[in-house]
Short mmCIF file of C-alpha atoms in Angstrom, two decimals:
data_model
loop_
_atom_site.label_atom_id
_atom_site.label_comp_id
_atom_site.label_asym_id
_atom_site.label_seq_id
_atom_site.Cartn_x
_atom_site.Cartn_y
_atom_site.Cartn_z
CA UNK A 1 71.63 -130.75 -141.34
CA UNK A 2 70.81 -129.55 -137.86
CA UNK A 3 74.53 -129.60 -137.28
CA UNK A 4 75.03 -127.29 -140.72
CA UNK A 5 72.17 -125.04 -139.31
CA UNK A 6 73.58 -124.31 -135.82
CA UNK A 7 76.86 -123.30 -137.51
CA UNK A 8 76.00 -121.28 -139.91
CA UNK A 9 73.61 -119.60 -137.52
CA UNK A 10 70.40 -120.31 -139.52
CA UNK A 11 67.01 -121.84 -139.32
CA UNK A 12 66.15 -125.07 -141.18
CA UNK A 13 62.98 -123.18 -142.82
CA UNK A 14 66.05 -120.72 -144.12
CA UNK A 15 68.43 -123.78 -145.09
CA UNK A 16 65.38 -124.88 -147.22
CA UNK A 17 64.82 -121.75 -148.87
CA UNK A 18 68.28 -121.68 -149.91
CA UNK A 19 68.52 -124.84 -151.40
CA UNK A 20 65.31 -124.30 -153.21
CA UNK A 21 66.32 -121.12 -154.85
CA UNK A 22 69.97 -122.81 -155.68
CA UNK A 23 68.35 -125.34 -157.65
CA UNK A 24 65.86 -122.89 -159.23
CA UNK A 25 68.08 -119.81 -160.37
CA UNK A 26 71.46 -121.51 -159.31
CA UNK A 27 73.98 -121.60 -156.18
CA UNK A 28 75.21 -117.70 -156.55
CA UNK A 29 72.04 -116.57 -157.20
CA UNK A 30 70.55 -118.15 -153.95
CA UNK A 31 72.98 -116.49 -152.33
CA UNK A 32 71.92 -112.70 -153.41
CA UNK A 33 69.47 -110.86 -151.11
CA UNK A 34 66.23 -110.22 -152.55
CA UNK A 35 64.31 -107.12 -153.31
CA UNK A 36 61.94 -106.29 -150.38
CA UNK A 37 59.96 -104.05 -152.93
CA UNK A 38 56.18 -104.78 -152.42
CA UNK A 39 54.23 -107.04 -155.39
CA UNK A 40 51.84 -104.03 -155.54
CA UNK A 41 52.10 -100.14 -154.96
CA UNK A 42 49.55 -99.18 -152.34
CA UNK A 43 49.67 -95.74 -153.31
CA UNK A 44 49.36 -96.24 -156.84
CA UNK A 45 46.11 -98.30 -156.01
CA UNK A 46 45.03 -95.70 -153.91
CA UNK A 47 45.55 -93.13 -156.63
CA UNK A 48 43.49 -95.35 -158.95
CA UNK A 49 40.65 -95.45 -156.36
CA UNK A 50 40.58 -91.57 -156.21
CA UNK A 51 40.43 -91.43 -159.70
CA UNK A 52 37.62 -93.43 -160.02
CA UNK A 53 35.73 -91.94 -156.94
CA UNK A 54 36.19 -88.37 -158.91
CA UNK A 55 35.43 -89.73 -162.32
CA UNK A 56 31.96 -91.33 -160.92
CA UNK A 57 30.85 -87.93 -159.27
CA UNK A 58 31.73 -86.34 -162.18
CA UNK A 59 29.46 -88.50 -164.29
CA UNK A 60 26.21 -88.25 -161.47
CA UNK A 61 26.59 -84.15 -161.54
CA UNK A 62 26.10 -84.38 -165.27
CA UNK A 63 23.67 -86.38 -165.03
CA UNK A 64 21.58 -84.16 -163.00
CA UNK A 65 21.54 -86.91 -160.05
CA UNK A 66 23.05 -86.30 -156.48
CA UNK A 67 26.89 -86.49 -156.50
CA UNK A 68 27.36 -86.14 -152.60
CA UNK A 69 29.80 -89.11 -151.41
CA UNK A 70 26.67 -91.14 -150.00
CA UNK A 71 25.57 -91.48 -154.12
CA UNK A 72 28.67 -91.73 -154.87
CA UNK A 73 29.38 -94.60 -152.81
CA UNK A 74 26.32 -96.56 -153.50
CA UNK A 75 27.06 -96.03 -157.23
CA UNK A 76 30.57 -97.55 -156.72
CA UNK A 77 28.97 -100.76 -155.20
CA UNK A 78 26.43 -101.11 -157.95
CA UNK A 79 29.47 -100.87 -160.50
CA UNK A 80 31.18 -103.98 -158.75
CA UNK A 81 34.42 -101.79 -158.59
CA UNK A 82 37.22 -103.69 -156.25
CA UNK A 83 37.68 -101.40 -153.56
CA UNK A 84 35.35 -99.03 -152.74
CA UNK A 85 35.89 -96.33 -150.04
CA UNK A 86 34.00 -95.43 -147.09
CA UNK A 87 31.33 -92.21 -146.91
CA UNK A 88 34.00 -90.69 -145.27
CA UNK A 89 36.66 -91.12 -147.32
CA UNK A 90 35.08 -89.78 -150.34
CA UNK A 91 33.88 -87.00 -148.33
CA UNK A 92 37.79 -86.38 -147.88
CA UNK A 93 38.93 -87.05 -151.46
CA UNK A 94 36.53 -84.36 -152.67
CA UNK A 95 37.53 -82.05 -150.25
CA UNK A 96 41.50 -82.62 -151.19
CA UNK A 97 40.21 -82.75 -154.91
CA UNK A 98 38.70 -79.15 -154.89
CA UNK A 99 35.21 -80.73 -155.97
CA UNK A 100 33.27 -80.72 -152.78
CA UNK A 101 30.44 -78.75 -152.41
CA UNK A 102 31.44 -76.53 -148.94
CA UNK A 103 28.49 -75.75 -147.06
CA UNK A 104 28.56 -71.82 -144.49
CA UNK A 105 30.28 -72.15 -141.80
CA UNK A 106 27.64 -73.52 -138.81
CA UNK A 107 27.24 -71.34 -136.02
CA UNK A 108 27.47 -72.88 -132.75
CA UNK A 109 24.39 -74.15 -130.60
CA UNK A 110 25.92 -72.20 -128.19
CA UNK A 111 24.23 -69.04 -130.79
CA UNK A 112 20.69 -70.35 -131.69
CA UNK A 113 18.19 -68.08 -130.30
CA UNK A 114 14.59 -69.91 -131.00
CA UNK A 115 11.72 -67.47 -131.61
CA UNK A 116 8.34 -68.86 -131.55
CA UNK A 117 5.01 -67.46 -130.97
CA UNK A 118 3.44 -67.05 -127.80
CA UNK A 119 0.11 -69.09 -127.75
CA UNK A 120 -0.33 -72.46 -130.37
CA UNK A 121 -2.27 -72.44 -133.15
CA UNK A 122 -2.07 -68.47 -133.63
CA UNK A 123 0.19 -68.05 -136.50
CA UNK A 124 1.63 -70.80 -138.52
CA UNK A 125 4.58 -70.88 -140.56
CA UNK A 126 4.44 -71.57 -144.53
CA UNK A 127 8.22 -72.65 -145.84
CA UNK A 128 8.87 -73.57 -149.20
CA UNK A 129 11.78 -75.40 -150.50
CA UNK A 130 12.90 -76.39 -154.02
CA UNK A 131 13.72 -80.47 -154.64
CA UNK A 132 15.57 -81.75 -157.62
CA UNK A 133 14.43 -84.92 -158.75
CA UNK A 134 16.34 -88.12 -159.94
CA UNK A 135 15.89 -86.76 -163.72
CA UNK A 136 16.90 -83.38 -162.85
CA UNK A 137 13.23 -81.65 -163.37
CA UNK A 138 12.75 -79.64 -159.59
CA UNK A 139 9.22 -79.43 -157.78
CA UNK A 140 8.76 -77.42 -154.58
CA UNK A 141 7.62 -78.67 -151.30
CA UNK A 142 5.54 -76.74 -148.86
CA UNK A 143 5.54 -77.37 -145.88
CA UNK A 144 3.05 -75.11 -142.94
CA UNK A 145 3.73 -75.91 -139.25
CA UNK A 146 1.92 -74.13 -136.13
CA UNK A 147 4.81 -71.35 -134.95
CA UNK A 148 4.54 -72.25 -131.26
CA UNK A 149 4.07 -76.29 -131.27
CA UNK A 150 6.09 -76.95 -134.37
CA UNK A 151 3.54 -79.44 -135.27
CA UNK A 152 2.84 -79.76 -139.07
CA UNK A 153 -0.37 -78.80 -139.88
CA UNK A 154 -0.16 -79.55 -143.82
CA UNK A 155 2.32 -80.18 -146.45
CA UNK A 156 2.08 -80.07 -150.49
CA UNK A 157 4.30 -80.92 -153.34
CA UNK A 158 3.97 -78.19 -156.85
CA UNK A 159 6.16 -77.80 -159.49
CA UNK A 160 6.49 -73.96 -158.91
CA UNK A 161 6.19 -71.72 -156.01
CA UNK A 162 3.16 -69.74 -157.34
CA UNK A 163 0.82 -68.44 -154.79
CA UNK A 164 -2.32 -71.18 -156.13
CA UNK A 165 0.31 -73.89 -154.50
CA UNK A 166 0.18 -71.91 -151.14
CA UNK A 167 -3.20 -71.28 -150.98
CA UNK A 168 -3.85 -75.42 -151.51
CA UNK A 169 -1.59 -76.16 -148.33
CA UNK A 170 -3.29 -73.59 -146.47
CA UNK A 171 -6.87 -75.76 -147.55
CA UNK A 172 -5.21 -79.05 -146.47
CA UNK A 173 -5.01 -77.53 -143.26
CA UNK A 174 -8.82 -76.87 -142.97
CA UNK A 175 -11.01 -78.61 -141.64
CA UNK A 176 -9.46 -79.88 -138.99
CA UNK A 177 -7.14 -76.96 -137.93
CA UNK A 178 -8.97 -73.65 -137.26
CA UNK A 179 -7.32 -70.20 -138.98
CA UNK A 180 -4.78 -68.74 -137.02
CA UNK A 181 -4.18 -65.20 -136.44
CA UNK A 182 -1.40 -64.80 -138.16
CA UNK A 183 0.86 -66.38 -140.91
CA UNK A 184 5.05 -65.87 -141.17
CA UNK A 185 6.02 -66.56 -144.13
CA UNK A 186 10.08 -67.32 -145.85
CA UNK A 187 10.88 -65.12 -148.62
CA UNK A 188 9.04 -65.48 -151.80
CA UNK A 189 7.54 -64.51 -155.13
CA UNK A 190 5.20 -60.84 -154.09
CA UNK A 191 2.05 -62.86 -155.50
CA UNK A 192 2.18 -65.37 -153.53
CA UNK A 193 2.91 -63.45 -149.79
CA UNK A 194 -0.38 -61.37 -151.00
CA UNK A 195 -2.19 -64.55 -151.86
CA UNK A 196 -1.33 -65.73 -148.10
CA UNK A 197 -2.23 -62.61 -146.47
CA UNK A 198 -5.70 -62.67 -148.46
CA UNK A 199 -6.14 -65.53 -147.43
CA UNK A 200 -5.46 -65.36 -143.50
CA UNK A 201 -7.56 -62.29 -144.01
CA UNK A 202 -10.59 -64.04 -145.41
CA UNK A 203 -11.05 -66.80 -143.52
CA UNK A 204 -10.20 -65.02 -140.18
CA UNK A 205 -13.34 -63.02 -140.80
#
């Protein structure tokens, strides 16, 4: 056989394939070259994957829940699916799928200009900002931080921004804080900026 091998210029792992395919399908067929096509389509599986990455965001944003590709990812796991992909790759199959959520364009760092007040604890800062909940209701967090230090002086969690909300977080805050001079303030409802002021007012007095 080694003889055969050497003139036929082929290995003995080849000879052996040959004879097993002659005696399975038959001496001409062993001799016919085989399709090189692939058991399985990559791209169809990956097709299948992007499907299903697009189908389970669909279902969270319905749902009310977060539908980022950090959820979406998790969810996929908790689903047993076979292949789930990366943050990142969601993040680009939403993009290419027209369903991401785009975000402003960032200025550079290069372009932040950071304004605080001069001396600490002489105006704080009241921000409010509105957080949806796993069952879709929302709440609003405030949140009041000392303009020069950045240090949070008090923080509170209502289900509106009304001004009775901002003047409890200004409360938290005393004792042990003292009243500032001053209070800057985000944009919000007129009652509640006047509630503020009244109340930076009163107890400055």
């Amino acid at each position: 056989m080694t003889t055969f091998c050497a003139e036929h210029g082929i290995s003995r792992k080849t000879f052996y394939e040959i004879r097993r395919r002659s005696l399975a399908d038959g001496p001409a067929a062993a001799l016919e070259p085989r399709s090189r096509r692939p058991k399985s389509s990559p791209s169809k599986l990956a097709d299948e994957v992007r499907r299903q990455a697009i189908g389970v965001r669909a279902a969270l944003e319905q749902s009310g829940l977060d539908c980022g590709p950090v959820s979406v990812h998790d969810k996929m796991r908790a689903m047993g699916l076979e292949v789930v992909p990366s943050v990142a790759s969601l993040a680009r199959i939403f993009r290419e799928a027209g369903v991401a959520r785009l975000e402003p364009r960032k200025k550079p760092r290069a372009a932040w200009r950071r304004f605080v007040y001069a001396a600490p604890n002489a105006c704080w800062q009241l921000d409010a900002t509105e957080y949806v909940l796993t069952r879709g209701r929302k709440c609003v967090i405030f949140q009041l931080i000392d303009d020069h230090s950045r240090c949070a002086v008090a923080s509170h969690v209502a289900w509106g921004e009304t001004a009775e909300a901002a003047i409890v977080v200004f409360d938290k805050a005393q004792p042990p804080m003292a009243c500032p001079n001053g209070c800057c303030r985000t944009t919000g409802p007129r009652s509640t900026r006047r509630a503020v002021d009244s109340w930076v007012s009163s107890s400055s007095t």
